[in-house]
Tab-separated table of C-alpha atoms and ligand atoms in Angstrom:
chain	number	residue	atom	x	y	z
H	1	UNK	CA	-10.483	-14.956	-17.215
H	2	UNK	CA	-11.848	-14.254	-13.807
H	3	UNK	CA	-9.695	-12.392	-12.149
H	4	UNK	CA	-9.996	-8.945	-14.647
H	5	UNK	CA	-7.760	-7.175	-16.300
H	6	UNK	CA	-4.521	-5.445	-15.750
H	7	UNK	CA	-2.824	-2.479	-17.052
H	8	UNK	CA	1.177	-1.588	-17.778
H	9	UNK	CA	2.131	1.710	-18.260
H	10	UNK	CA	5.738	2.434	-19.023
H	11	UNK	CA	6.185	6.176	-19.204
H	12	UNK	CA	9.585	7.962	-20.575
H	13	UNK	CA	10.234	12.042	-20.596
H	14	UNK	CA	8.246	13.039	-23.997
H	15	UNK	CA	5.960	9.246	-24.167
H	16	UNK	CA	4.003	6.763	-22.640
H	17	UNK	CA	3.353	3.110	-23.650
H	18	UNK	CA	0.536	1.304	-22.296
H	19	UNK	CA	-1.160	-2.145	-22.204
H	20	UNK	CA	-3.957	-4.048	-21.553
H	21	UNK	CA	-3.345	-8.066	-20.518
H	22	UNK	CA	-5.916	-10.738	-19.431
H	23	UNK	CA	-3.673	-13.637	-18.182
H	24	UNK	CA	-0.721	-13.902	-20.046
H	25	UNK	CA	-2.226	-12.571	-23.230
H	26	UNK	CA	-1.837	-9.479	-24.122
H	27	UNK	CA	-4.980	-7.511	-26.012
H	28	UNK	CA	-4.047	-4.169	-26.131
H	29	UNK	CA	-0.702	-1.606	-27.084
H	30	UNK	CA	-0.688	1.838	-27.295
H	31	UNK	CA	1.514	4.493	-27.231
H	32	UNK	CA	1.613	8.511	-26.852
H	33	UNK	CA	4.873	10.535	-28.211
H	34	UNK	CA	5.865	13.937	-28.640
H	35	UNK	CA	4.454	14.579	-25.003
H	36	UNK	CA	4.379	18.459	-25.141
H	37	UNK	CA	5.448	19.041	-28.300
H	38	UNK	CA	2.800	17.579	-30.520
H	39	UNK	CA	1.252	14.595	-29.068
H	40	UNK	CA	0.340	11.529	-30.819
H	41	UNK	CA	-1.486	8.384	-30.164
H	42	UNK	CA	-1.726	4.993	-31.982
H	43	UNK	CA	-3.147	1.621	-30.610
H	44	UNK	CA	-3.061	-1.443	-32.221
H	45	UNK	CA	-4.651	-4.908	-30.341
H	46	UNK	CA	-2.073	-7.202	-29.044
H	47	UNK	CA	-2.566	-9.313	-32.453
H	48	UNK	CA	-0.934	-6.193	-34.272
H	49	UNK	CA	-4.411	-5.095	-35.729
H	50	UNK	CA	-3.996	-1.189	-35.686
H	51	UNK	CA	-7.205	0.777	-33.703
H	52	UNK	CA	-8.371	3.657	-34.217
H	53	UNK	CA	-6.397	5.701	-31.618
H	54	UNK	CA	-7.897	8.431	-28.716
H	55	UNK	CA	-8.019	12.169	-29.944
H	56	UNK	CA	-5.472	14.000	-27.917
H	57	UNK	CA	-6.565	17.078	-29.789
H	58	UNK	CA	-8.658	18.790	-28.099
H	59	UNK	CA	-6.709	18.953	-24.973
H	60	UNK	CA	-3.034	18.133	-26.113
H	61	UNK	CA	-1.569	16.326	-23.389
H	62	UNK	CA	1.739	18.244	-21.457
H	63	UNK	CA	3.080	15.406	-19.861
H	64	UNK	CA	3.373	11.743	-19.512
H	65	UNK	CA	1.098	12.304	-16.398
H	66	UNK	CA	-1.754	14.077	-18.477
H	67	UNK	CA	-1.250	11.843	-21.366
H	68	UNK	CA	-2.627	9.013	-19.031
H	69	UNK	CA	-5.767	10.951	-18.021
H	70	UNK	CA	-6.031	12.498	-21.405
H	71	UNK	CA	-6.197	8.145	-22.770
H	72	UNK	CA	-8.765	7.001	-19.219
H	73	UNK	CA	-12.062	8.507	-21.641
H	74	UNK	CA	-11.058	6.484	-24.666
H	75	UNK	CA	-9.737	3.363	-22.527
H	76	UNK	CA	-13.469	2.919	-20.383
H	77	UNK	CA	-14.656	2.930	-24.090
H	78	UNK	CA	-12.281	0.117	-25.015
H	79	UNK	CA	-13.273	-1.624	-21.756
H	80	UNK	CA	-16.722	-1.728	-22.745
H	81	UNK	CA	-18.161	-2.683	-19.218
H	82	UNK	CA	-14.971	-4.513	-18.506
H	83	UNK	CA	-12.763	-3.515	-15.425
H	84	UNK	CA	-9.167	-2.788	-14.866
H	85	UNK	CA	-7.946	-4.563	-11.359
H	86	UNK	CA	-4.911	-3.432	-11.079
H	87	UNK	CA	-1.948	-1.074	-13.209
H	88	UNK	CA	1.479	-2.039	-12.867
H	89	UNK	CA	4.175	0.634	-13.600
H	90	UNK	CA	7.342	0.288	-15.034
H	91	UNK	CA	9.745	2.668	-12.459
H	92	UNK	CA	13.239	2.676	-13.430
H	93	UNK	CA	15.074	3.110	-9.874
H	94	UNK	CA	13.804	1.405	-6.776
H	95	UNK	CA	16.928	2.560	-4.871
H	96	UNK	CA	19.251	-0.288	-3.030
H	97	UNK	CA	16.500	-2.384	-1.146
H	98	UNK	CA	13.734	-2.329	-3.398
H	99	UNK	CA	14.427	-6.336	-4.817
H	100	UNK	CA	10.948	-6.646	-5.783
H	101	UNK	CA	7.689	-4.937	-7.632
H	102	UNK	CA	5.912	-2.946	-4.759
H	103	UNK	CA	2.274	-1.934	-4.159
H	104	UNK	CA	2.061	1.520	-4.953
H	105	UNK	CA	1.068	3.390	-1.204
H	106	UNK	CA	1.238	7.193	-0.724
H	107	UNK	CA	4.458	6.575	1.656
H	108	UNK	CA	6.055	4.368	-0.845
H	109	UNK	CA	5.808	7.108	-3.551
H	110	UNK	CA	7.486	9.550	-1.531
H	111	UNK	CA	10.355	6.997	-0.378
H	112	UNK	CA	10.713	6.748	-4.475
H	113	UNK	CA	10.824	10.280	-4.823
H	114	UNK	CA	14.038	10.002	-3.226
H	115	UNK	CA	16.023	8.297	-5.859
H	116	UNK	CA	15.177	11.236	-8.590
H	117	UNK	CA	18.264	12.617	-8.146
H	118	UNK	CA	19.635	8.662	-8.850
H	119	UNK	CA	17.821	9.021	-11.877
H	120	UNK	CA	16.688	12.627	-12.673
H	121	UNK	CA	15.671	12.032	-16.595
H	122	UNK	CA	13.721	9.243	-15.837
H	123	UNK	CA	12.272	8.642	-12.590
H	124	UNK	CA	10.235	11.802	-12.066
H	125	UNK	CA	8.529	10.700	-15.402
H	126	UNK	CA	7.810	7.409	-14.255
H	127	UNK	CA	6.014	8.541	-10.632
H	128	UNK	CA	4.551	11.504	-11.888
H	129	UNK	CA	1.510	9.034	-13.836
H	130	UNK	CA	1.559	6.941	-10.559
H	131	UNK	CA	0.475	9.655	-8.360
H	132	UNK	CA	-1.946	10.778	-11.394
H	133	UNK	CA	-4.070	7.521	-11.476
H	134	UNK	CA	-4.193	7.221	-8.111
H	135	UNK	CA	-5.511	10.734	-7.398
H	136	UNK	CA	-8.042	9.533	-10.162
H	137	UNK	CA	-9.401	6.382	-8.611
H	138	UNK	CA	-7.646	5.485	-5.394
H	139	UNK	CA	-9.212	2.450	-4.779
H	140	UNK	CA	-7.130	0.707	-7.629
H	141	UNK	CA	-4.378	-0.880	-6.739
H	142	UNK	CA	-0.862	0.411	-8.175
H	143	UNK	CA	2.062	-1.727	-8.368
H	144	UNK	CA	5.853	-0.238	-8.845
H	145	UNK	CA	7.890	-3.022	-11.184
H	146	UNK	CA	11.585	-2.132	-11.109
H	147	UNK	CA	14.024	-1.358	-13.431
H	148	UNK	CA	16.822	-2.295	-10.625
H	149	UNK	CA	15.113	-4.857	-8.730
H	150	UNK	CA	16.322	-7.950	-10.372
H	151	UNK	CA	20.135	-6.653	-9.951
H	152	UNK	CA	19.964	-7.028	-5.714
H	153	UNK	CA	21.050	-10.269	-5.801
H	154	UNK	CA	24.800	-8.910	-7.151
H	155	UNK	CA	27.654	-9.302	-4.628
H	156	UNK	CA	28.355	-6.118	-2.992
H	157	UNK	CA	32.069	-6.366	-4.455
H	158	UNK	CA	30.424	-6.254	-8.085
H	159	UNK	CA	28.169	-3.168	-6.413
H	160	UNK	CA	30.590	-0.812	-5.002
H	161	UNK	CA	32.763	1.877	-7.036
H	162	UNK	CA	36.250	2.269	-5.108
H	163	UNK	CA	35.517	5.143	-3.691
H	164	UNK	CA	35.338	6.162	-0.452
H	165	UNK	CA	33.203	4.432	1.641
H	166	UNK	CA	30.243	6.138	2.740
H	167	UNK	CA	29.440	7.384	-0.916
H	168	UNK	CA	28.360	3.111	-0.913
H	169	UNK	CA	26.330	4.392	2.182
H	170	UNK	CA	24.481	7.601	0.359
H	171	UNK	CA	23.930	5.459	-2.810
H	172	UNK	CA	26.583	5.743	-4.846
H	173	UNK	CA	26.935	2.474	-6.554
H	174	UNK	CA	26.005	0.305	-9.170
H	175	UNK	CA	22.204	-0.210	-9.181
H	176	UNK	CA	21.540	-2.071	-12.811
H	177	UNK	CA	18.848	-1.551	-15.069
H	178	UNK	CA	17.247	-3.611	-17.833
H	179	UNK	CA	16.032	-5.774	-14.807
H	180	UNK	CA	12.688	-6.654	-16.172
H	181	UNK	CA	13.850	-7.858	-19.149
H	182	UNK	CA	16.754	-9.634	-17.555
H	183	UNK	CA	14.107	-11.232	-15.334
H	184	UNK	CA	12.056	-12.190	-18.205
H	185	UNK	CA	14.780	-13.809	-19.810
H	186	UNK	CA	15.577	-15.677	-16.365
H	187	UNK	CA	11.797	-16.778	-15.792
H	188	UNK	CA	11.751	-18.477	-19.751
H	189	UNK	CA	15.047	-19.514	-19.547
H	190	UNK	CA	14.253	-23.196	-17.859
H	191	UNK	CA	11.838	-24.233	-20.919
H	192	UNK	CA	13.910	-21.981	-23.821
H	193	UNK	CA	17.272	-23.141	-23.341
H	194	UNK	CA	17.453	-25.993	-20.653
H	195	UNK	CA	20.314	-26.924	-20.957
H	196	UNK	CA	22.242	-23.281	-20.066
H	197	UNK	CA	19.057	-22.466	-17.755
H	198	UNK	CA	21.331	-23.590	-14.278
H	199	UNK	CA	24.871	-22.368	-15.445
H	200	UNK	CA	26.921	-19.024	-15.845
H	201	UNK	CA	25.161	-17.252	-19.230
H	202	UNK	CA	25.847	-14.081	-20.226
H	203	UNK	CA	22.281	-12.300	-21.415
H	204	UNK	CA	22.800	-9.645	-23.820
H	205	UNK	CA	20.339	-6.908	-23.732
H	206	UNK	CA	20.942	-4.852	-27.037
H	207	UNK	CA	18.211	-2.510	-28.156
H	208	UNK	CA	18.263	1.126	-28.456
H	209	UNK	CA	19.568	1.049	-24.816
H	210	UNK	CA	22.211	-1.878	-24.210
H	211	UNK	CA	23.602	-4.013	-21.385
H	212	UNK	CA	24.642	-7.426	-20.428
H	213	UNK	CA	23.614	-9.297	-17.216
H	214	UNK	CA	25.748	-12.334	-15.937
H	215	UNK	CA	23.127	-14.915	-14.460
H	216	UNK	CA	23.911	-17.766	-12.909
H	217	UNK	CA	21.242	-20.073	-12.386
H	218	UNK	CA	19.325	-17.344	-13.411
H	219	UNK	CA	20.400	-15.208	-10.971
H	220	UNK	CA	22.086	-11.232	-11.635
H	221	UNK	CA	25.355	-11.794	-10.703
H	222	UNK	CA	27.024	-8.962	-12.102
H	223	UNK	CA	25.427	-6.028	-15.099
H	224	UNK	CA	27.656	-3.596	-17.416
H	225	UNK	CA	25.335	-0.569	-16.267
H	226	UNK	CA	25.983	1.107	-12.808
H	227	UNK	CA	24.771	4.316	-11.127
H	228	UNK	CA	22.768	4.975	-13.639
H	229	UNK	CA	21.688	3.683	-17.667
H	230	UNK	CA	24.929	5.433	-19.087
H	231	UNK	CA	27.693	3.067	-18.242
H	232	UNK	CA	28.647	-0.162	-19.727
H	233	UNK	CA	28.127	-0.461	-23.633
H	234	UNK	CA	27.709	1.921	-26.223
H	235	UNK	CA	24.244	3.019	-27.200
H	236	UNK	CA	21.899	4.348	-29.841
H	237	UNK	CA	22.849	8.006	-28.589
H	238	UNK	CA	24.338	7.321	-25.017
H	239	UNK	CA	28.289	6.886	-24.513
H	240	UNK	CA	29.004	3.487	-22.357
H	241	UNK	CA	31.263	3.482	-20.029
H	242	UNK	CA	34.073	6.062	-20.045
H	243	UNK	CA	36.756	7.163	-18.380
H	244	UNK	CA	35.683	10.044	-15.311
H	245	UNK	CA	38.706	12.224	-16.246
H	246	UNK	CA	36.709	12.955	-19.937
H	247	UNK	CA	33.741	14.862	-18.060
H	248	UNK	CA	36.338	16.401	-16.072
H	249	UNK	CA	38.541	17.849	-18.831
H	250	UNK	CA	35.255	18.696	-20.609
H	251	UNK	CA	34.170	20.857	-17.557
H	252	UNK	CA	37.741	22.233	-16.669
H	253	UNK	CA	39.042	22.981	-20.049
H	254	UNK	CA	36.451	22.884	-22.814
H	255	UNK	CA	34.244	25.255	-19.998
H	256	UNK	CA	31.381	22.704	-20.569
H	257	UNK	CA	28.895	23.222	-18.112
H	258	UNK	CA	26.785	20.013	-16.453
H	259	UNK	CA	23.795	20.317	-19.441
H	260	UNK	CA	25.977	20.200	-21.766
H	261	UNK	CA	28.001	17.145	-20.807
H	262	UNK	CA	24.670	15.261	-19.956
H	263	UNK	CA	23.255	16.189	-23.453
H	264	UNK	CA	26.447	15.319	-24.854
H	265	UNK	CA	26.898	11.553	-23.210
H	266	UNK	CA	23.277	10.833	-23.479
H	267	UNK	CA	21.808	12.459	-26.675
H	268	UNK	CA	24.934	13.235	-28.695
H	269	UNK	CA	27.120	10.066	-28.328
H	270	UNK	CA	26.724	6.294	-29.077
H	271	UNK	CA	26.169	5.337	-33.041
H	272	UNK	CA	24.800	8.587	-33.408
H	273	UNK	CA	27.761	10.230	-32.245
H	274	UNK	CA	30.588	7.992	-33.450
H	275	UNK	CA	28.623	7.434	-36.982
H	276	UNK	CA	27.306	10.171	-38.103
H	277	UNK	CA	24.708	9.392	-39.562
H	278	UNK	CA	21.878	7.403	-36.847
H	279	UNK	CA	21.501	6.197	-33.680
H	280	UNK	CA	19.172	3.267	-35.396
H	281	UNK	CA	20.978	-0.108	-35.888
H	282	UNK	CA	19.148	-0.280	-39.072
H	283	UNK	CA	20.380	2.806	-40.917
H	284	UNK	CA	23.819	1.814	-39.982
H	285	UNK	CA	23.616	-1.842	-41.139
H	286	UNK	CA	22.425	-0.447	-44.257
H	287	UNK	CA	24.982	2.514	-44.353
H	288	UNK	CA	27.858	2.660	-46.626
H	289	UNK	CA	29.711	5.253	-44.676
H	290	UNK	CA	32.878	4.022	-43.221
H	291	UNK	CA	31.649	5.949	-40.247
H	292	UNK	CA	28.687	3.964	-40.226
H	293	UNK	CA	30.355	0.630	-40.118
H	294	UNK	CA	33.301	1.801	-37.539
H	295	UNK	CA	30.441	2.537	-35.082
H	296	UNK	CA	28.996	-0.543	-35.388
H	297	UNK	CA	32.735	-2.714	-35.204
H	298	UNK	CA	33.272	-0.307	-31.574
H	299	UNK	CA	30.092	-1.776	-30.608
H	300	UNK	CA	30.699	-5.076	-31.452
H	301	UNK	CA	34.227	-4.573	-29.666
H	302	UNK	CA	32.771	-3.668	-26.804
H	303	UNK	CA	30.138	-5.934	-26.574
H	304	UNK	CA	32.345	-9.194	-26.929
H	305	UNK	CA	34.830	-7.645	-23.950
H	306	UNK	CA	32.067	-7.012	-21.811
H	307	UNK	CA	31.054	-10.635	-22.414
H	308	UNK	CA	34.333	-12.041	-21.232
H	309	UNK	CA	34.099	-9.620	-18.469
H	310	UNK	CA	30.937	-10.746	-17.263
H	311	UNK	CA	32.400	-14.439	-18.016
H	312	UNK	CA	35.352	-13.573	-15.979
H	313	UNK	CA	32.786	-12.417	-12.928
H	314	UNK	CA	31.084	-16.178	-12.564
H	315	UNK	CA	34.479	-17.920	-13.385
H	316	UNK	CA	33.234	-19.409	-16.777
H	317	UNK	CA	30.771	-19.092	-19.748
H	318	UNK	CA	27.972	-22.128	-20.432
H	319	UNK	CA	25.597	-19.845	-22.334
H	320	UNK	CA	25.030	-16.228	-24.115
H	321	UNK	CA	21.479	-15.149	-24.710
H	322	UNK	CA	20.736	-12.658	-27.489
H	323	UNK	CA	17.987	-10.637	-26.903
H	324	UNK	CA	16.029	-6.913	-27.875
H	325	UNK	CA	15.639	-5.041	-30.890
H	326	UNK	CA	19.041	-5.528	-32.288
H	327	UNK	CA	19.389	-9.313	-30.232
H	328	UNK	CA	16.472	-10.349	-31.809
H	329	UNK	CA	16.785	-9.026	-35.156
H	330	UNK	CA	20.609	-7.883	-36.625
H	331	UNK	CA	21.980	-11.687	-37.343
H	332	UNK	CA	25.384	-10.317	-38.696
H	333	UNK	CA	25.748	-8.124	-35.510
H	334	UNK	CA	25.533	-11.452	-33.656
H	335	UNK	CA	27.486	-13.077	-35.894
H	336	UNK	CA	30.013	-10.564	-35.088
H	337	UNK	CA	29.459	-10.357	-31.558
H	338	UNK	CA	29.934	-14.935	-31.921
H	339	UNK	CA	33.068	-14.766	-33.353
H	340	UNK	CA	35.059	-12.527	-30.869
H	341	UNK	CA	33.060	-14.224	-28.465
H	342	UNK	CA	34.841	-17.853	-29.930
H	343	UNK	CA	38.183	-18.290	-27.585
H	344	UNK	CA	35.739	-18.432	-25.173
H	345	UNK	CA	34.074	-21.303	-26.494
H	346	UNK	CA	31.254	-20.289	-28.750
H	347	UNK	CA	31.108	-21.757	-31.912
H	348	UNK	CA	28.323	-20.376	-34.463
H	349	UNK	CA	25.695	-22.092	-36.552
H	350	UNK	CA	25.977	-19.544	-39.338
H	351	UNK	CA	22.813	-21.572	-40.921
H	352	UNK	CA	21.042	-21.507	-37.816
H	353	UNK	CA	21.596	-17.734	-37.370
H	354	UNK	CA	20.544	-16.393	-40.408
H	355	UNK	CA	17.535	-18.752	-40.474
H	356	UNK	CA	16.608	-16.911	-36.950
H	357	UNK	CA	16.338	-19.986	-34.994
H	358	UNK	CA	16.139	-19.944	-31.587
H	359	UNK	CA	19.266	-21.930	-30.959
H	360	UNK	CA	22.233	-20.480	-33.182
H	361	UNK	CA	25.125	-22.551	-31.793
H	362	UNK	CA	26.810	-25.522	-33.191
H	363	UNK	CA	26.071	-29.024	-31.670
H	364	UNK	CA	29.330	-29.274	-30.544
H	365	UNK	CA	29.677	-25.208	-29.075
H	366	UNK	CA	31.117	-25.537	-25.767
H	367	UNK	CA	28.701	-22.529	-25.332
H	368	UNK	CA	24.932	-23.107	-25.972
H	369	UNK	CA	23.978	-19.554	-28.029
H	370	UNK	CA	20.223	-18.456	-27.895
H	371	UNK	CA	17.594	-16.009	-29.238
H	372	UNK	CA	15.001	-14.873	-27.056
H	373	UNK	CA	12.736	-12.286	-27.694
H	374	UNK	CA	12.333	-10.408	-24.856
H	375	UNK	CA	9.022	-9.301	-22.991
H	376	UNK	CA	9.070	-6.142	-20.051
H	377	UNK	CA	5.241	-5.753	-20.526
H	378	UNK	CA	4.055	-8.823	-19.874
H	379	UNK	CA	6.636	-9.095	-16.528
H	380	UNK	CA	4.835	-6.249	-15.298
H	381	UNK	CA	1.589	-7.487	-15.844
H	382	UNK	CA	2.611	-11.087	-14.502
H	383	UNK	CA	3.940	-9.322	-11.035
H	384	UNK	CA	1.234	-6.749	-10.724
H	385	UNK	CA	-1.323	-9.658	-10.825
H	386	UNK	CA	0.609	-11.871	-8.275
H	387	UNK	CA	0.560	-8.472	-5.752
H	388	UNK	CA	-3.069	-7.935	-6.238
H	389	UNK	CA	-4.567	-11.290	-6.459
K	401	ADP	P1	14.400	0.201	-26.856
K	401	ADP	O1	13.321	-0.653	-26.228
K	401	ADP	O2	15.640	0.355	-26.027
K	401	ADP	O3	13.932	1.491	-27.454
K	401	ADP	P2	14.518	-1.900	-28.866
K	401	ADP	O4	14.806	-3.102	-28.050
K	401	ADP	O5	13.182	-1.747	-29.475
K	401	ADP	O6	14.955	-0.582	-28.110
K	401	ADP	O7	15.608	-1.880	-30.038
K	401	ADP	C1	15.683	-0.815	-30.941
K	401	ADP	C2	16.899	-1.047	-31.829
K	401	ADP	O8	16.746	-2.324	-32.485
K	401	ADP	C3	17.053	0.001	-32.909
K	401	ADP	O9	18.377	0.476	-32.962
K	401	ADP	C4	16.740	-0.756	-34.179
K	401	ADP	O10	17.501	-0.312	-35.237
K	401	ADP	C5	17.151	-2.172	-33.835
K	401	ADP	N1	16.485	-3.113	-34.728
K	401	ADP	C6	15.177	-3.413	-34.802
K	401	ADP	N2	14.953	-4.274	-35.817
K	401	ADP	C7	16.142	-4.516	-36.395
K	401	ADP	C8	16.597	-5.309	-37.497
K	401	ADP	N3	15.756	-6.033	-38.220
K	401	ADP	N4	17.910	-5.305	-37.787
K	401	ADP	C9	18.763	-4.565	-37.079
K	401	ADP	N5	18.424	-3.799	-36.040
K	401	ADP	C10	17.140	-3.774	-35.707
């Protein structure tokens, strides 16, 4: 390594997850949660080998934005002599003409500013440690990798909401998220599954927060979330897409007032909500609750229509691309997922699939099927490098 090392930070409302990387490799993880209620840190090296982690203790960090000056002591000790060249920054909204990471400047923070009310639980979180590090030490370079950026290249007909007009014009319309993963996906896609890599495939995001992205040629073509990380499937806590008249009779004649719809739709809702008993994928698999296995057949449902959606938006279906905590991991939720998903042409390798191989498709499937794991960290640290070399 000569060109040093680089940083990710990827900060949320109560953590913050960072990372060290030299090349492609990465050497450090860490993480902060309960960000003002009772802080804790762990660290492990990027082998998995847990560290001993910083002591927040003595000045419990308030926010995501302290949390990263509250780690800078115990990360120059980590360095050992060693320097960072750049951080790059996980930022959730770059508004409609941000279709690439940025380098962070004091005027480009305050055009980002202006999308908070696009994304008001996440993007204040994500600037605020921005503006913190580089009040710290000015002279090293930022970068801005975002959540939306890989969606740009969607026709504006799969952008716009039918409404009037010049709400398009003030913003309101589908942005995307899940973009560095999506882009992830794309950049592997060539040497992981070749021979879907050019055509229409359908990536399916499905972690704690879910979507699907129709590529073709590896290229966002259409995404099941819009305005903002709420629409489209059904999530660990958040509701998917629903119709607008709910929030309005919830407002109009169950007197609900705007907190309490957004805590319902994005705290209350998803598994959680329609199960009962978790928003974790795991509990439920393991659940015998009916409730527990309804939730997971509505996501399932859900999932395989927005496939055929997205499907129906490129005209056809060469490939499907399983990826994220519950991608990677639940084999009979993609089993499930594979066999609504089979009048379309995908035919399962049950063998294949519960071995975890990377390819779970039959020879013959008319639709090649893939695992990927997927890897938003090391996009970050692969752009923030190409802006700063
Ligand atoms: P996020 O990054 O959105 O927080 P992840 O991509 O880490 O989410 O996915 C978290 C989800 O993945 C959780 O619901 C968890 O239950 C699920 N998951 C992780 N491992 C497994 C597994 N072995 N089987 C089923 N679900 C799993």
């Amino acid at each position: 390594m000569t060109d040093g090392l680089i940083g990710v930070v990827n900060a949320g409302s109560s953590s913050l997850k960072f990372s060290i990387y030299a090349g492609d490799d990465c050497l450090l993880n860490g993480q902060v949660d309960g960000i003002g209620v009772r802080p804790a840190a762990k660290a492990r090296t990027g082998a998995g080998e847990a560290l001993p982690p910083p002591d927040l203790s003595a000045a419990p960090p308030a926010t995501p934005a302290d949390a990263l000056v509250a780690l800078m002591p115990w990360l120059q000790e980590w360095l050992a002599g060693r320097r960072l060249s750049a951080i790059g920054h996980r930022v959730v909204h770059g508004g409609p003409n941000h279709a690439a990471p940025a380098r962070v400047t004091p005027a480009m923070l305050d055009e980002l500013e202006a999308f908070v009310p696009l994304a008001p639980l996440h993007q204040p979180h994500n600037l605020a440690p921005i503006r913190a590090a580089l009040a710290r030490n000015p002279g090293l370079p930022q970068v801005a990798c975002f959540d939306t950026a890989f969606h740009r290249t969607i026709p504006e007909v799969a952008q716009v909401f039918a409404l009037p007009w010049e709400m398009a014009e003030r913003g309101i319309r589908r942005y995307g998220f899940h973009g560095l993963s999506y882009e992830y996906i794309a950049s592997v896609l060539p040497r992981a599954a070749p021979e879907i890599a050019a055509g229409r495939v359908v990536v399916a995001h499905l972690g704690n927060g879910a979507s699907l992205c129709a590529m073709r040629a590896g290229r966002s073509m259409a995404t099941t979330m819009g305005f903002s990380a709420l629409d489209g499937l059904p999530m660990g806590t958040r509701c998917g897409q629903l119709d607008p008249a709910v929030v309005l009779h919830l407002m109009t004649t169950e007197g609900m007032d705007a907190e309490a719809v957004e805590a319902l739709l994005y705290r209350k809702s998803g598994m959680l909500g329609l199960s009962g008993v978790s928003s974790d994928f795991r509990d439920l698999l393991a659940s015998e609750k009916p409730r527990a296995r309804f939730a997971i057949e509505v996501f399932v449902h859900q999932v395989a229509r927005n496939v055929a959606s997205l499907a129906g938006a490129m005209g056809g279906l060469d490939g499907l691309v399983f990826t994220a905590g519950v991608g990677e991991n639940a084999v009979a939720i993609r089993e499930a997922v594979c066999r609504a998903c089979g009048w379309m042409g995908v035919e399962l390798d049950e063998a294949a699939n519960a071995a975890r191989g990377k390819r779970i498709s039959t020879p013959g499937s008319r639709v090649g099927v893939h695992v990927i794991p997927t890897d938003e960290n090391l996009m970050i640290a692969r752009h923030t490098r190409a802006l700063v070399r």
